[in-house]
Amino acid sequence: MFYSRDKVEQLRQRYPEGTRICLDSMENDPRPIPSGTKGTVITVDDAGQLFMKWDNGCSLSLISGEDRFHVIQPEENLSEEMQETENPSEELEMHMSM
């Protein structure tokens, strides 16, 4: 799927570098990224593909209109970061109490 220059520019404005994405589904790929995986947009190429750095280490691109995904809002990012930082302290408390 190729997009016009205008459509590619719209995608670049909508998904600038650093945008956090959550994948809903990737159905047309023989080895898809699992649904629910989160990642960060690296860039949008001239064909309109979103180059991604997935949190699971993969780098498969997203295709707008083919793959289903949504932007993780800043509040969701903050909540996600807080959960990650809360878990180590809980483990530390468990080890201290033993």
PDB file of C-alpha atoms in Angstrom:
ATOM      1  CA  MET A   1       0.000   0.000   0.000  1.00  0.00           C
ATOM      2  CA  PHE A   2       1.478   3.339  -1.063  1.00  0.00           C
ATOM      3  CA  TYR A   3       0.185   6.735  -0.047  1.00  0.00           C
ATOM      4  CA  SER A   4       0.326  10.150  -1.670  1.00  0.00           C
ATOM      5  CA  ARG A   5       2.862  12.665  -0.385  1.00  0.00           C
ATOM      6  CA  ASP A   6       0.049  14.514   1.408  1.00  0.00           C
ATOM      7  CA  LYS A   7      -1.088  11.344   3.185  1.00  0.00           C
ATOM      8  CA  VAL A   8       2.501  10.490   4.187  1.00  0.00           C
ATOM      9  CA  GLU A   9       2.939  14.003   5.592  1.00  0.00           C
ATOM     10  CA  GLN A  10      -0.300  13.615   7.579  1.00  0.00           C
ATOM     11  CA  LEU A  11       0.998  10.334   9.002  1.00  0.00           C
ATOM     12  CA  ARG A  12       4.295  12.003   9.961  1.00  0.00           C
ATOM     13  CA  GLN A  13       2.420  14.761  11.780  1.00  0.00           C
ATOM     14  CA  ARG A  14       0.078  12.303  13.507  1.00  0.00           C
ATOM     15  CA  TYR A  15       2.879   9.889  14.519  1.00  0.00           C
ATOM     16  CA  PRO A  16       6.062  11.907  15.101  1.00  0.00           C
ATOM     17  CA  GLU A  17       9.256  10.258  16.332  1.00  0.00           C
ATOM     18  CA  GLY A  18       8.856   9.107  19.931  1.00  0.00           C
ATOM     19  CA  THR A  19       5.082   8.521  19.743  1.00  0.00           C
ATOM     20  CA  ARG A  20       4.096   5.531  21.887  1.00  0.00           C
ATOM     21  CA  ILE A  21       1.862   2.969  20.166  1.00  0.00           C
ATOM     22  CA  CYS A  22      -0.065  -0.081  21.365  1.00  0.00           C
ATOM     23  CA  LEU A  23      -0.732  -2.748  18.730  1.00  0.00           C
ATOM     24  CA  ASP A  24      -4.321  -3.996  18.563  1.00  0.00           C
ATOM     25  CA  SER A  25      -3.799  -6.509  15.743  1.00  0.00           C
ATOM     26  CA  MET A  26      -1.491  -7.324  12.852  1.00  0.00           C
ATOM     27  CA  GLU A  27      -3.400  -9.881  10.815  1.00  0.00           C
ATOM     28  CA  ASN A  28      -1.726  -9.849   7.387  1.00  0.00           C
ATOM     29  CA  ASP A  29       1.781 -10.761   8.525  1.00  0.00           C
ATOM     30  CA  PRO A  30       2.955 -14.386   8.712  1.00  0.00           C
ATOM     31  CA  ARG A  31       4.922 -13.607  11.906  1.00  0.00           C
ATOM     32  CA  PRO A  32       3.002 -10.740  13.522  1.00  0.00           C
ATOM     33  CA  ILE A  33       3.876  -8.768  16.595  1.00  0.00           C
ATOM     34  CA  PRO A  34       1.555  -9.985  19.401  1.00  0.00           C
ATOM     35  CA  SER A  35      -1.541  -7.893  20.112  1.00  0.00           C
ATOM     36  CA  GLY A  36      -1.076  -5.620  23.118  1.00  0.00           C
ATOM     37  CA  THR A  37       2.632  -5.093  22.440  1.00  0.00           C
ATOM     38  CA  LYS A  38       3.778  -1.500  22.948  1.00  0.00           C
ATOM     39  CA  GLY A  39       6.442   0.347  21.038  1.00  0.00           C
ATOM     40  CA  THR A  40       7.878   3.676  19.940  1.00  0.00           C
ATOM     41  CA  VAL A  41       7.733   5.277  16.489  1.00  0.00           C
ATOM     42  CA  ILE A  42      11.196   5.799  15.015  1.00  0.00           C
ATOM     43  CA  THR A  43      10.065   7.445  11.768  1.00  0.00           C
ATOM     44  CA  VAL A  44       7.470   7.328   8.987  1.00  0.00           C
ATOM     45  CA  ASP A  45       9.047   6.433   5.639  1.00  0.00           C
ATOM     46  CA  ASP A  46       8.105   7.769   2.185  1.00  0.00           C
ATOM     47  CA  ALA A  47       5.697   4.832   1.658  1.00  0.00           C
ATOM     48  CA  GLY A  48       3.830   5.693   4.889  1.00  0.00           C
ATOM     49  CA  GLN A  49       5.117   2.785   6.988  1.00  0.00           C
ATOM     50  CA  LEU A  50       5.709   3.481  10.665  1.00  0.00           C
ATOM     51  CA  PHE A  51       9.154   2.194  11.584  1.00  0.00           C
ATOM     52  CA  MET A  52       8.868   0.912  15.144  1.00  0.00           C
ATOM     53  CA  LYS A  53      11.044  -0.096  18.049  1.00  0.00           C
ATOM     54  CA  TRP A  54       8.852  -2.566  19.934  1.00  0.00           C
ATOM     55  CA  ASP A  55       9.296  -3.062  23.665  1.00  0.00           C
ATOM     56  CA  ASN A  56       9.771  -6.802  23.054  1.00  0.00           C
ATOM     57  CA  GLY A  57      12.880  -6.101  20.928  1.00  0.00           C
ATOM     58  CA  CYS A  58      11.263  -6.523  17.506  1.00  0.00           C
ATOM     59  CA  SER A  59      11.414  -3.877  14.793  1.00  0.00           C
ATOM     60  CA  LEU A  60       8.601  -4.800  12.391  1.00  0.00           C
ATOM     61  CA  SER A  61       6.955  -1.735  10.789  1.00  0.00           C
ATOM     62  CA  LEU A  62       3.280  -0.810  11.031  1.00  0.00           C
ATOM     63  CA  ILE A  63       1.156  -0.056   7.998  1.00  0.00           C
ATOM     64  CA  SER A  64      -1.637   2.435   8.617  1.00  0.00           C
ATOM     65  CA  GLY A  65      -4.864   1.063   7.179  1.00  0.00           C
ATOM     66  CA  GLU A  66      -3.620  -2.548   7.363  1.00  0.00           C
ATOM     67  CA  ASP A  67      -2.567  -2.940  10.983  1.00  0.00           C
ATOM     68  CA  ARG A  68      -4.773  -1.882  13.893  1.00  0.00           C
ATOM     69  CA  PHE A  69      -3.113   0.190  16.607  1.00  0.00           C
ATOM     70  CA  HIS A  70      -3.653   3.201  18.828  1.00  0.00           C
ATOM     71  CA  VAL A  71      -1.544   5.937  20.365  1.00  0.00           C
ATOM     72  CA  ILE A  72      -0.811   5.539  24.045  1.00  0.00           C
ATOM     73  CA  GLN A  73      -1.763   8.821  25.657  1.00  0.00           C
ATOM     74  CA  PRO A  74       0.731  10.495  28.042  1.00  0.00           C
ATOM     75  CA  GLU A  75      -1.433   9.520  31.046  1.00  0.00           C
ATOM     76  CA  GLU A  76      -1.157   5.852  30.013  1.00  0.00           C
ATOM     77  CA  ASN A  77       2.624   6.202  29.662  1.00  0.00           C
ATOM     78  CA  LEU A  78       2.850   7.722  33.144  1.00  0.00           C
ATOM     79  CA  SER A  79       0.712   4.944  34.606  1.00  0.00           C
ATOM     80  CA  GLU A  80       2.848   2.334  32.845  1.00  0.00           C
ATOM     81  CA  GLU A  81       6.071   3.876  34.186  1.00  0.00           C
ATOM     82  CA  MET A  82       4.682   4.067  37.715  1.00  0.00           C
ATOM     83  CA  GLN A  83       3.760   0.369  37.633  1.00  0.00           C
ATOM     84  CA  GLU A  84       7.274  -0.523  36.499  1.00  0.00           C
ATOM     85  CA  THR A  85       8.857   1.480  39.309  1.00  0.00           C
ATOM     86  CA  GLU A  86       6.420   0.206  41.942  1.00  0.00           C
ATOM     87  CA  ASN A  87       7.133  -3.464  41.295  1.00  0.00           C
ATOM     88  CA  PRO A  88      10.870  -3.408  42.220  1.00  0.00           C
ATOM     89  CA  SER A  89      10.152  -1.723  45.565  1.00  0.00           C
ATOM     90  CA  GLU A  90       7.498  -4.339  46.345  1.00  0.00           C
ATOM     91  CA  GLU A  91      10.061  -7.063  45.688  1.00  0.00           C
ATOM     92  CA  LEU A  92      12.582  -5.251  47.872  1.00  0.00           C
ATOM     93  CA  GLU A  93      10.059  -5.031  50.717  1.00  0.00           C
ATOM     94  CA  MET A  94       9.363  -8.760  50.416  1.00  0.00           C
ATOM     95  CA  HIS A  95      13.073  -9.608  50.644  1.00  0.00           C
ATOM     96  CA  MET A  96      13.574  -7.269  53.605  1.00  0.00           C
ATOM     97  CA  SER A  97      10.727  -8.850  55.544  1.00  0.00           C
ATOM     98  CA  MET A  98      12.112 -12.390  55.106  1.00  0.00           C
TER      99      MET A  98
END
